[in-house]
Amino acid sequence: MTKYVFVTGGVVSGLGKGITASSLALLLKSRGYKVFMQKFDPYFNIDPGTMNPIQHGEVFVTYDGCETDLDLGHYERFIDEELNYTSNITSGKIYSSVIEKERHGDYLGATVQLVPHITNEIKNKVYEAGLTSKADIVITEIGGTVGDIESQAFIETLRQIQYEKGPQETAFVHTTLIPYVVGSNELKTKPTQNSVKDLQNMGIRPNFLVCRTPFSTSDAIKEKLSLFCSIPKENIIDCVDAKNIYDIPINLHEQGIDELILKQFNLPVNKANLKYWEDLLKTMDSLDKEVEIALVGKYVELHDAYLSVAESLRHAGYKYHTKVNINWVNSENLEKENVNLKEIFKNTKGILVPGGFGNRGIEGKIKAIKYARENNVPFLGICLGMQLSVIEFARNVCNLEGANSTEFDPLAKEPIIDLMSDQKTVINMGGTLRLGNYNCKLKKGTLAYNDYKTEDIKERHRHRYEFNNKYKELLEEHGMVFSGINEESNLVEIIEIPKLKHFIACQFHPEFKSRPTRPHPLFDSFVKSCIEN
Ligand code: GLN
């Protein structure tokens, strides 16, 4: 029988609710339980796929091709489990499915209402995650802050679940803020009291509080919160500001929250195996080298837009005891006429061009790729980064002047990157990209094969355009190698230039599969080359 942990947030957003949820999952997994994670997002987009990364950060893609909230990236990195379509549910998804059922006549003449139709739909999504994952424990994070109008249907559903299943099958963890007020020089509990009252007004009694605070709270504070919120003192946990998010699981574990949750569920409290995580933290704390790597993108003002890419670089750094410092380069700035690339890349040991959509900043990225190729600087291109490195090579090495992607110039003279034929009739923007896992066959003797050390790989995709095979021979004649191919559709997945020290680019997104304890092979070898450069 699956048990359910729900993580809500109070007082303000941005308290690290996702990190708390991931940490709980990691701790329960470390005690031998099979865990699965899920996030509810109250907004009305069906998924974040069509949202601007500057507003929402990166879109994380699951192996089964769902475009999801970036918190799922934290989940996968913490618990090292692949999540799927049951893991990210938005109001948009819930409402559109209820409306579809209504049109189909499934409600047999009933008046369709928020309770029970919308709430039943949400409830089914919770239980579906439990059933399909066969997890012992599902952890569901509710996006937004308690009291938001938009999240009320979700909170009401949780109330019903708490009533139906009771405390042995459900645990409610409320994350809140204990601010420190300068002047009176005190930690203040009132915002937390009020936000627990908000939850109680909606019929939910939280079992645990995880309190974000600048430093450890006192016994007196916990007693006060316990009295006002009807929560046992030992179930009130400090989440002290940490310099590293990966410290949080251990901080929570030391206060016994995982053990308390298991006791509430009447489950055996197996010994926690956290040695691998503690070793990781030790490594992170003792990095004795540094390397600067440039990330050239158009959304660099919001680092979250490239969260998984940045994380993947750092993971590879840990393996080599090296701190990776990212040189965030705005591709649009590179387009200016008299830009001094030597100056911008002065201390840079490697250049990465990540994924992206649309025209803006394209020529700046191409300039950065040209710089990497001409100066033999280690280079990794991802998705759009691969498409642009092909365009750069065609234009500047093969003298194919009109080489472009039809995404930027639909009438390109040399459409070296073009729509796949089955994409030409697509009208809707949402959910219609080439998404999720596809096979890739690696050519022996190449850098790619050397990195993966196997011929058959599967990687996650999120793109609409492809390399146009018409140009393959020409590029090969000039020294480009196509080292990864999807054989089912004959699509190019990886290119490289073997003449150079390290120049490789892939059509898929390796960053979604990197883990702090297990860097992705492409990032691993790229960062290694940067360090050696
Ligand atoms: N815009 C390109 C495409 O749609 C690349 C997408 C990406 O980088 N994720 O194919």
Coordinates of C-alpha atoms and ligand atoms in Angstrom, one line a residue:
M1 CA 0.0 0.0 0.0
T2 CA 1.5 3.3 -1.1
K3 CA 1.9 6.1 1.5
Y4 CA 1.7 9.7 0.5
V5 CA 3.7 12.7 1.8
F6 CA 2.4 16.2 0.7
V7 CA 4.7 19.2 0.9
T8 CA 3.0 22.6 1.0
G9 CA 4.5 26.1 1.3
G10 CA 3.6 29.0 3.4
V11 CA 4.5 32.7 4.1
V12 CA 6.5 33.4 0.9
S13 CA 7.6 31.6 -2.2
G14 CA 11.2 30.6 -2.9
L15 CA 11.8 28.9 0.4
G16 CA 13.2 25.8 -1.2
K17 CA 10.0 23.7 -1.0
G18 CA 11.3 21.6 -3.9
I19 CA 14.6 21.0 -2.2
T20 CA 12.8 20.0 1.0
A21 CA 10.6 17.6 -0.9
S22 CA 13.6 16.1 -2.8
S23 CA 15.6 15.8 0.5
L24 CA 12.7 13.9 2.2
A25 CA 12.6 11.6 -0.8
L26 CA 16.3 11.0 -0.7
L27 CA 16.2 10.2 3.0
L28 CA 13.3 7.8 2.7
K29 CA 15.0 6.1 -0.3
S30 CA 18.3 5.9 1.8
R31 CA 16.3 3.9 4.3
G32 CA 15.4 1.3 1.7
Y33 CA 12.0 2.5 0.5
K34 CA 11.0 2.9 -3.2
V35 CA 10.1 6.5 -3.6
F36 CA 8.4 8.5 -6.4
M37 CA 7.9 12.2 -6.8
Q38 CA 5.2 14.5 -8.2
K39 CA 4.6 18.2 -8.5
F40 CA 1.4 20.1 -8.8
D41 CA 1.6 23.5 -10.5
P42 CA -1.5 25.7 -10.1
Y43 CA -1.0 27.6 -13.3
F44 CA -3.3 27.1 -16.4
N45 CA -0.7 26.2 -19.0
I46 CA -1.0 22.6 -19.8
D47 CA 2.8 22.4 -19.2
P48 CA 5.7 24.9 -19.1
G49 CA 6.7 24.0 -22.6
T50 CA 5.4 27.2 -24.1
M51 CA 6.6 29.5 -21.3
N52 CA 9.4 32.0 -21.6
P53 CA 12.5 30.7 -19.8
I54 CA 13.1 34.2 -18.5
Q55 CA 9.9 33.9 -16.4
H56 CA 9.9 30.3 -15.5
G57 CA 13.5 28.9 -15.8
E58 CA 14.3 25.9 -17.8
V59 CA 11.9 23.3 -19.1
F60 CA 12.9 19.9 -17.7
V61 CA 12.2 16.9 -20.1
T62 CA 11.4 13.4 -18.7
Y63 CA 12.4 10.3 -20.6
D64 CA 8.8 9.7 -21.8
G65 CA 8.7 13.2 -23.4
C66 CA 6.9 15.4 -20.9
E67 CA 7.9 19.1 -20.7
T68 CA 7.9 19.8 -17.0
D69 CA 8.8 22.3 -14.2
L70 CA 12.5 22.6 -13.3
D71 CA 11.9 21.3 -9.8
L72 CA 11.6 17.8 -11.4
G73 CA 15.3 18.3 -12.3
H74 CA 16.1 18.7 -8.6
Y75 CA 14.0 15.6 -7.9
E76 CA 15.8 13.4 -10.4
R77 CA 19.2 14.7 -9.3
F78 CA 18.5 14.1 -5.6
I79 CA 16.7 10.7 -5.8
D80 CA 18.3 9.4 -9.0
E81 CA 15.0 7.9 -10.3
E82 CA 13.5 8.7 -13.7
L83 CA 10.2 10.5 -13.4
N84 CA 7.4 10.5 -16.0
Y85 CA 4.1 11.9 -17.2
T86 CA 2.5 11.4 -13.7
S87 CA 5.1 13.6 -12.1
N88 CA 4.0 17.1 -13.2
I89 CA 0.3 18.1 -13.1
T90 CA -0.9 21.6 -13.8
S91 CA -4.4 23.2 -13.4
G92 CA -4.4 23.4 -17.2
K93 CA -4.0 19.6 -17.5
I94 CA -6.7 18.9 -14.8
Y95 CA -9.3 21.4 -16.3
S96 CA -8.8 20.4 -19.9
S97 CA -9.2 16.7 -19.0
V98 CA -12.4 17.4 -17.1
I99 CA -13.8 19.5 -19.9
E100 CA -12.9 16.8 -22.4
K101 CA -14.8 14.2 -20.3
E102 CA -17.8 16.5 -20.0
R103 CA -17.9 16.9 -23.8
H104 CA -17.6 13.1 -24.1
G105 CA -20.6 12.7 -21.9
D106 CA -18.7 10.9 -19.2
Y107 CA -20.5 12.7 -16.3
L108 CA -23.9 11.3 -17.2
G109 CA -25.9 14.5 -17.0
A110 CA -24.4 15.8 -13.8
T111 CA -23.6 19.5 -13.2
V112 CA -19.8 19.5 -13.5
Q113 CA -18.3 21.3 -10.4
L114 CA -15.0 22.1 -8.7
V115 CA -16.0 19.6 -5.9
P116 CA -16.2 16.7 -6.8
H117 CA -15.2 16.7 -10.4
I118 CA -12.0 18.8 -10.4
T119 CA -10.9 17.5 -7.0
N120 CA -11.6 13.8 -8.1
E121 CA -9.4 14.4 -11.2
I122 CA -6.6 15.7 -9.0
K123 CA -7.0 12.8 -6.6
N124 CA -6.8 10.4 -9.4
K125 CA -3.5 11.9 -10.4
V126 CA -2.1 11.4 -6.9
Y127 CA -3.2 7.7 -6.8
E128 CA -2.1 7.1 -10.4
A129 CA 1.5 8.2 -9.4
G130 CA 1.3 5.6 -6.6
L131 CA -0.1 2.8 -8.8
T132 CA 2.1 3.2 -11.8
S133 CA 5.3 3.7 -9.9
K134 CA 4.5 1.0 -7.4
A135 CA 6.4 3.2 -4.9
D136 CA 6.2 2.6 -1.2
I137 CA 6.1 6.4 -0.7
V138 CA 5.0 9.1 -3.1
I139 CA 6.1 12.7 -2.3
T140 CA 3.9 15.4 -3.8
E141 CA 4.9 19.0 -3.8
I142 CA 2.2 21.6 -4.2
G143 CA 3.5 24.7 -6.1
G144 CA 2.7 28.2 -4.9
T145 CA 1.9 29.4 -1.4
V146 CA -1.0 28.3 0.8
G147 CA -3.7 31.0 0.4
D148 CA -3.1 31.6 -3.3
I149 CA -6.5 31.6 -5.1
E150 CA -5.1 29.3 -7.9
S151 CA -4.0 26.5 -5.6
Q152 CA -7.3 26.1 -3.7
A153 CA -8.6 23.2 -5.7
F154 CA -5.4 21.3 -4.9
I155 CA -5.5 22.1 -1.2
E156 CA -9.1 21.0 -1.0
T157 CA -8.2 17.7 -2.7
L158 CA -5.5 17.2 -0.1
R159 CA -8.1 17.8 2.7
Q160 CA -10.2 15.0 1.2
I161 CA -7.2 12.7 0.9
Q162 CA -6.2 13.3 4.5
Y163 CA -9.8 12.5 5.7
E164 CA -10.0 9.4 3.5
K165 CA -6.7 7.9 4.3
G166 CA -5.7 9.2 7.7
P167 CA -2.3 9.8 9.3
Q168 CA -1.0 6.3 8.8
E169 CA -1.1 6.7 5.1
T170 CA -0.6 10.4 4.6
A171 CA 1.8 12.9 6.1
F172 CA 1.6 16.7 5.6
V173 CA 4.8 18.7 5.7
H174 CA 4.4 22.5 5.7
T175 CA 7.5 24.6 4.8
T176 CA 7.5 28.1 6.2
L177 CA 9.7 31.0 7.1
I178 CA 10.9 32.2 10.5
P179 CA 12.3 35.6 9.8
Y180 CA 14.9 37.4 11.9
V181 CA 13.9 41.0 12.7
V182 CA 16.8 43.4 13.0
G183 CA 16.2 45.9 15.8
S184 CA 14.3 43.6 18.1
N185 CA 17.0 41.0 17.2
E186 CA 14.6 38.1 17.4
L187 CA 13.3 35.2 15.2
K188 CA 9.6 35.7 14.7
T189 CA 7.0 32.9 14.6
K190 CA 3.9 34.9 13.7
P191 CA 4.0 34.5 9.9
T192 CA 4.3 30.7 10.5
Q193 CA 1.4 30.6 12.9
N194 CA -0.7 32.5 10.5
S195 CA 0.1 30.3 7.5
V196 CA -0.6 27.2 9.6
K197 CA -4.0 28.8 10.5
D198 CA -4.6 29.3 6.7
L199 CA -4.1 25.6 6.2
Q200 CA -6.3 24.7 9.1
N201 CA -9.0 27.0 7.8
M202 CA -9.0 24.9 4.7
G203 CA -9.3 21.8 6.8
I204 CA -5.8 20.5 6.8
R205 CA -3.7 19.8 9.9
P206 CA 0.0 19.6 9.0
N207 CA 2.0 17.0 10.8
F208 CA 5.4 18.6 10.3
L209 CA 6.8 22.1 10.0
V210 CA 10.0 22.6 8.1
C211 CA 11.0 26.2 9.1
R212 CA 13.5 28.1 6.9
T213 CA 15.5 30.3 9.2
P214 CA 18.8 32.1 9.1
F215 CA 20.1 30.1 12.2
S216 CA 18.8 27.3 14.5
T217 CA 15.7 28.2 16.4
S218 CA 15.5 27.7 20.2
D219 CA 13.4 25.2 22.2
A220 CA 11.3 28.1 23.3
I221 CA 10.4 28.9 19.7
K222 CA 9.5 25.3 18.9
E223 CA 7.4 25.1 22.1
K224 CA 5.5 28.3 21.0
L225 CA 4.9 27.0 17.5
S226 CA 3.9 23.6 18.9
L227 CA 1.3 25.2 21.1
F228 CA -0.1 27.6 18.5
C229 CA -0.1 25.1 15.6
S230 CA -1.0 21.8 17.4
I231 CA 2.1 20.1 16.1
P232 CA 4.4 18.0 18.4
K233 CA 7.6 19.9 19.2
E234 CA 9.9 17.2 17.7
N235 CA 8.0 17.4 14.4
I236 CA 9.1 21.1 14.0
I237 CA 12.3 21.0 12.0
D238 CA 14.8 23.8 11.3
C239 CA 15.9 24.3 7.7
V240 CA 18.8 26.7 8.3
D241 CA 20.0 28.7 5.2
A242 CA 22.7 26.5 3.6
K243 CA 25.4 27.5 1.2
N244 CA 24.8 24.3 -0.8
I245 CA 21.4 22.8 -1.5
Y246 CA 23.0 19.3 -1.3
D247 CA 23.5 19.9 2.4
I248 CA 19.8 20.0 3.2
P249 CA 19.1 16.2 3.3
I250 CA 21.7 15.7 6.0
N251 CA 20.6 18.8 7.9
L252 CA 17.0 17.4 8.0
H253 CA 18.2 13.9 8.7
E254 CA 20.1 15.0 11.8
Q255 CA 16.8 16.3 13.2
G256 CA 15.1 13.0 12.6
I257 CA 12.3 13.9 10.2
D258 CA 12.7 10.8 8.0
E259 CA 12.4 8.6 11.1
L260 CA 9.4 10.5 12.4
I261 CA 7.6 10.2 9.0
L262 CA 8.2 6.4 9.0
K263 CA 7.0 6.1 12.5
Q264 CA 3.8 8.0 11.6
F265 CA 3.3 5.5 8.8
N266 CA 4.0 2.5 11.0
L267 CA 6.8 1.5 8.7
P268 CA 10.1 0.0 9.9
V269 CA 12.8 2.6 10.5
N270 CA 15.6 0.9 8.5
K271 CA 19.1 2.2 8.9
A272 CA 19.8 5.1 6.6
N273 CA 22.6 4.6 4.0
L274 CA 23.9 8.1 3.4
K275 CA 27.6 7.5 3.1
Y276 CA 27.6 8.1 -0.6
W277 CA 25.9 11.5 -0.1
E278 CA 28.2 12.5 2.8
D279 CA 31.2 11.6 0.5
L280 CA 29.8 13.8 -2.2
L281 CA 29.5 16.7 0.3
K282 CA 33.1 16.2 1.5
T283 CA 34.2 16.3 -2.2
M284 CA 32.2 19.5 -2.8
D285 CA 33.8 21.1 0.3
S286 CA 37.3 20.3 -0.7
L287 CA 37.6 21.2 -4.4
D288 CA 41.2 22.3 -4.8
K289 CA 41.2 23.4 -8.5
E290 CA 39.1 25.9 -10.5
V291 CA 38.2 26.2 -14.2
E292 CA 36.3 28.8 -16.1
I293 CA 33.8 27.6 -18.7
A294 CA 31.8 30.0 -20.8
L295 CA 28.1 29.4 -21.3
V296 CA 26.9 31.4 -24.3
G297 CA 23.1 31.9 -24.3
K298 CA 20.4 34.5 -24.6
Y299 CA 18.7 34.0 -21.3
V300 CA 21.8 34.3 -19.2
E301 CA 20.4 37.0 -16.9
L302 CA 18.3 34.2 -15.3
H303 CA 20.7 31.4 -14.4
D304 CA 17.7 29.1 -13.8
A305 CA 17.1 29.1 -17.5
Y306 CA 20.1 26.9 -17.8
L307 CA 19.8 25.1 -14.4
S308 CA 20.5 21.5 -15.5
V309 CA 23.4 22.5 -17.9
A310 CA 25.1 24.5 -15.1
E311 CA 24.5 21.6 -12.6
S312 CA 25.9 19.1 -15.1
L313 CA 29.1 21.2 -15.5
R314 CA 29.5 21.3 -11.7
H315 CA 28.9 17.5 -11.3
A316 CA 31.7 16.8 -13.8
G317 CA 33.9 19.3 -11.9
Y318 CA 33.3 17.3 -8.6
K319 CA 34.8 14.2 -10.3
Y320 CA 38.0 16.1 -10.9
H321 CA 38.0 18.0 -7.6
T322 CA 37.5 21.2 -9.6
K323 CA 35.2 24.1 -9.0
V324 CA 33.6 25.1 -12.3
N325 CA 33.1 28.9 -12.6
I326 CA 30.7 29.7 -15.3
N327 CA 31.4 32.8 -17.5
W328 CA 27.8 33.7 -18.4
V329 CA 28.0 35.3 -21.8
N330 CA 25.0 37.0 -23.4
S331 CA 25.0 35.9 -27.1
E332 CA 23.4 39.2 -28.2
N333 CA 26.4 41.1 -26.9
L334 CA 28.7 39.1 -29.1
E335 CA 26.8 40.4 -32.2
K336 CA 28.2 43.9 -31.8
E337 CA 30.7 44.8 -34.5
N338 CA 33.8 45.5 -32.6
V339 CA 33.4 43.0 -29.8
N340 CA 36.6 41.7 -28.4
L341 CA 36.2 37.9 -28.1
K342 CA 39.7 37.4 -26.9
E343 CA 38.9 39.7 -24.0
I344 CA 35.6 38.0 -23.2
F345 CA 37.1 34.5 -23.3
K346 CA 40.4 35.6 -21.7
N347 CA 40.3 33.1 -18.8
T348 CA 37.9 30.7 -20.4
K349 CA 39.1 27.2 -20.9
G350 CA 36.0 25.8 -22.7
I351 CA 32.9 27.1 -24.5
L352 CA 29.4 25.6 -24.2
V353 CA 26.4 26.7 -26.4
P354 CA 23.2 25.3 -24.9
G355 CA 19.7 24.8 -26.4
G356 CA 17.4 27.6 -27.4
F357 CA 14.6 28.8 -29.7
G358 CA 14.2 31.7 -32.2
N359 CA 16.3 34.2 -34.0
R360 CA 17.7 36.4 -31.2
G361 CA 21.4 36.1 -30.4
I362 CA 22.0 33.4 -33.1
E363 CA 24.8 35.2 -34.9
G364 CA 26.5 35.9 -31.5
K365 CA 26.5 32.2 -30.7
I366 CA 27.9 31.4 -34.2
K367 CA 30.7 33.8 -33.5
A368 CA 31.5 32.0 -30.2
I369 CA 31.5 28.7 -32.0
K370 CA 33.8 30.0 -34.7
Y371 CA 36.1 31.3 -32.0
A372 CA 36.2 27.9 -30.3
R373 CA 36.9 26.1 -33.6
E374 CA 39.6 28.5 -34.8
N375 CA 41.4 28.7 -31.4
N376 CA 41.0 25.0 -30.6
V377 CA 39.1 25.8 -27.4
P378 CA 37.2 22.7 -26.0
F379 CA 33.6 23.0 -27.2
L380 CA 30.3 21.4 -26.3
G381 CA 27.1 22.2 -28.3
I382 CA 23.7 21.1 -27.1
C383 CA 20.6 21.0 -29.4
L384 CA 20.5 24.5 -30.9
G385 CA 24.3 24.5 -30.1
M386 CA 24.7 21.5 -32.4
Q387 CA 22.6 23.1 -35.2
L388 CA 24.7 26.3 -35.0
S389 CA 28.0 24.5 -35.0
V390 CA 26.9 22.7 -38.2
I391 CA 25.9 26.1 -39.7
E392 CA 29.2 27.7 -38.7
F393 CA 31.2 24.8 -40.2
A394 CA 29.2 24.9 -43.4
R395 CA 29.6 28.7 -43.8
N396 CA 33.2 29.1 -42.8
V397 CA 34.9 25.8 -43.6
C398 CA 32.8 24.5 -46.6
N399 CA 32.2 28.0 -48.0
L400 CA 28.5 27.4 -48.1
E401 CA 27.6 31.0 -47.6
G402 CA 23.8 30.7 -47.5
A403 CA 23.9 27.9 -44.8
N404 CA 21.2 28.5 -42.2
S405 CA 18.3 26.9 -40.3
T406 CA 14.8 27.3 -41.7
E407 CA 13.8 28.2 -38.2
F408 CA 15.6 31.6 -38.6
D409 CA 15.3 32.0 -42.4
P410 CA 12.4 29.9 -43.9
L411 CA 13.8 30.7 -47.4
A412 CA 17.4 29.8 -46.6
K413 CA 19.4 29.1 -49.7
E414 CA 21.2 26.2 -48.0
P415 CA 18.7 24.8 -45.5
I416 CA 21.3 22.7 -43.6
I417 CA 19.0 22.6 -40.6
D418 CA 15.4 22.0 -41.6
L419 CA 12.1 20.7 -40.4
M420 CA 11.5 17.0 -40.4
S421 CA 8.7 16.2 -42.9
D422 CA 6.3 15.1 -40.2
Q423 CA 6.8 18.5 -38.5
K424 CA 5.8 20.5 -41.5
T425 CA 2.1 20.1 -40.9
V426 CA 2.2 20.8 -37.2
I427 CA 0.2 23.9 -36.2
N428 CA 0.0 23.8 -32.4
M429 CA 3.1 24.9 -30.5
G430 CA 2.6 23.0 -27.3
G431 CA 3.8 19.4 -26.9
T432 CA 4.5 19.0 -30.6
L433 CA 8.3 18.9 -30.6
R434 CA 10.4 15.8 -30.9
L435 CA 10.4 15.0 -27.2
G436 CA 11.9 12.5 -24.8
N437 CA 14.0 9.4 -25.3
Y438 CA 15.3 8.3 -28.7
N439 CA 18.0 5.8 -29.6
C440 CA 21.4 6.8 -30.8
K441 CA 24.0 4.5 -32.4
L442 CA 27.6 5.6 -31.8
K443 CA 30.4 5.1 -34.3
K444 CA 33.4 3.2 -32.9
G445 CA 36.6 5.1 -32.6
T446 CA 35.0 8.5 -32.1
L447 CA 35.1 10.9 -29.2
A448 CA 31.5 10.1 -28.5
Y449 CA 32.1 6.4 -28.4
N450 CA 35.1 7.0 -26.2
D451 CA 33.0 9.0 -23.8
Y452 CA 30.1 6.5 -23.5
K453 CA 32.1 3.4 -24.0
T454 CA 29.2 1.6 -25.7
E455 CA 27.5 1.7 -29.1
D456 CA 23.9 2.1 -28.1
I457 CA 22.6 5.0 -26.0
K458 CA 19.3 6.6 -25.4
E459 CA 19.0 10.4 -24.7
R460 CA 16.2 12.9 -24.1
H461 CA 15.2 15.3 -26.9
R462 CA 13.4 18.6 -27.2
H463 CA 13.5 20.2 -30.6
R464 CA 11.7 20.6 -33.9
Y465 CA 14.5 21.0 -36.5
E466 CA 17.0 18.4 -37.7
F467 CA 20.3 18.2 -39.6
N468 CA 19.5 18.0 -43.4
N469 CA 21.3 14.8 -44.6
K470 CA 21.7 16.3 -48.1
Y471 CA 24.7 18.1 -46.8
K472 CA 26.3 15.2 -44.9
E473 CA 28.9 14.2 -47.6
L474 CA 30.1 17.8 -48.1
L475 CA 30.7 18.3 -44.4
E476 CA 32.4 14.9 -44.0
E477 CA 34.7 15.8 -46.9
H478 CA 35.8 18.9 -44.9
G479 CA 36.5 16.9 -41.7
M480 CA 33.3 16.8 -39.7
V481 CA 32.4 13.4 -38.3
F482 CA 28.8 12.2 -37.7
S483 CA 29.4 10.1 -34.7
G484 CA 25.9 9.5 -33.5
I485 CA 22.9 8.6 -35.6
N486 CA 19.3 7.6 -34.8
E487 CA 19.0 4.7 -37.1
E488 CA 15.2 4.4 -37.0
S489 CA 14.7 7.8 -38.7
N490 CA 18.3 8.3 -40.1
L491 CA 18.7 11.5 -38.1
V492 CA 22.0 13.0 -37.0
E493 CA 22.4 13.0 -33.2
I494 CA 26.1 13.8 -32.6
I495 CA 28.8 15.7 -34.7
E496 CA 32.4 16.2 -33.9
I497 CA 35.6 17.6 -35.5
P498 CA 38.3 15.1 -34.7
K499 CA 41.1 17.3 -35.9
L500 CA 40.5 19.6 -32.9
K501 CA 41.3 18.8 -29.2
H502 CA 37.7 18.6 -28.1
F503 CA 34.8 19.7 -30.4
I504 CA 31.6 17.8 -30.0
A505 CA 27.9 18.7 -30.2
C506 CA 24.7 16.7 -29.8
Q507 CA 21.1 17.2 -30.9
F508 CA 19.7 15.8 -27.6
H509 CA 19.9 17.2 -24.0
P510 CA 22.5 15.3 -22.0
E511 CA 22.0 17.7 -19.1
F512 CA 18.8 16.0 -18.0
K513 CA 20.6 12.8 -17.1
S514 CA 23.6 14.1 -15.2
R515 CA 23.7 13.3 -11.4
P516 CA 25.9 14.8 -8.7
T517 CA 27.4 11.5 -8.0
R518 CA 27.5 10.4 -11.7
P519 CA 28.3 13.1 -14.2
H520 CA 27.1 12.6 -17.7
P521 CA 29.8 11.2 -20.0
L522 CA 29.7 14.1 -22.5
F523 CA 30.0 16.7 -19.6
D524 CA 32.6 14.5 -17.9
S525 CA 35.0 14.5 -20.9
F526 CA 34.3 18.1 -21.8
V527 CA 35.1 19.4 -18.4
K528 CA 38.2 17.2 -18.2
S529 CA 39.4 18.7 -21.5
C530 CA 38.7 22.2 -20.2
I531 CA 40.8 21.4 -17.1
E532 CA 43.6 20.1 -19.2
N533 CA 43.4 23.0 -21.6
Ligands
GLN1 N1 15.2 25.6 -31.9 C1 15.8 24.4 -32.2 C2 14.7 23.4 -32.7 O1 13.6 23.5 -32.5 C3 16.6 23.8 -31.1 C4 15.8 23.5 -29.9 C5 16.6 23.3 -28.6 O2 17.7 23.8 -28.5 N2 16.0 22.7 -27.6 O3 15.1 22.4 -33.3

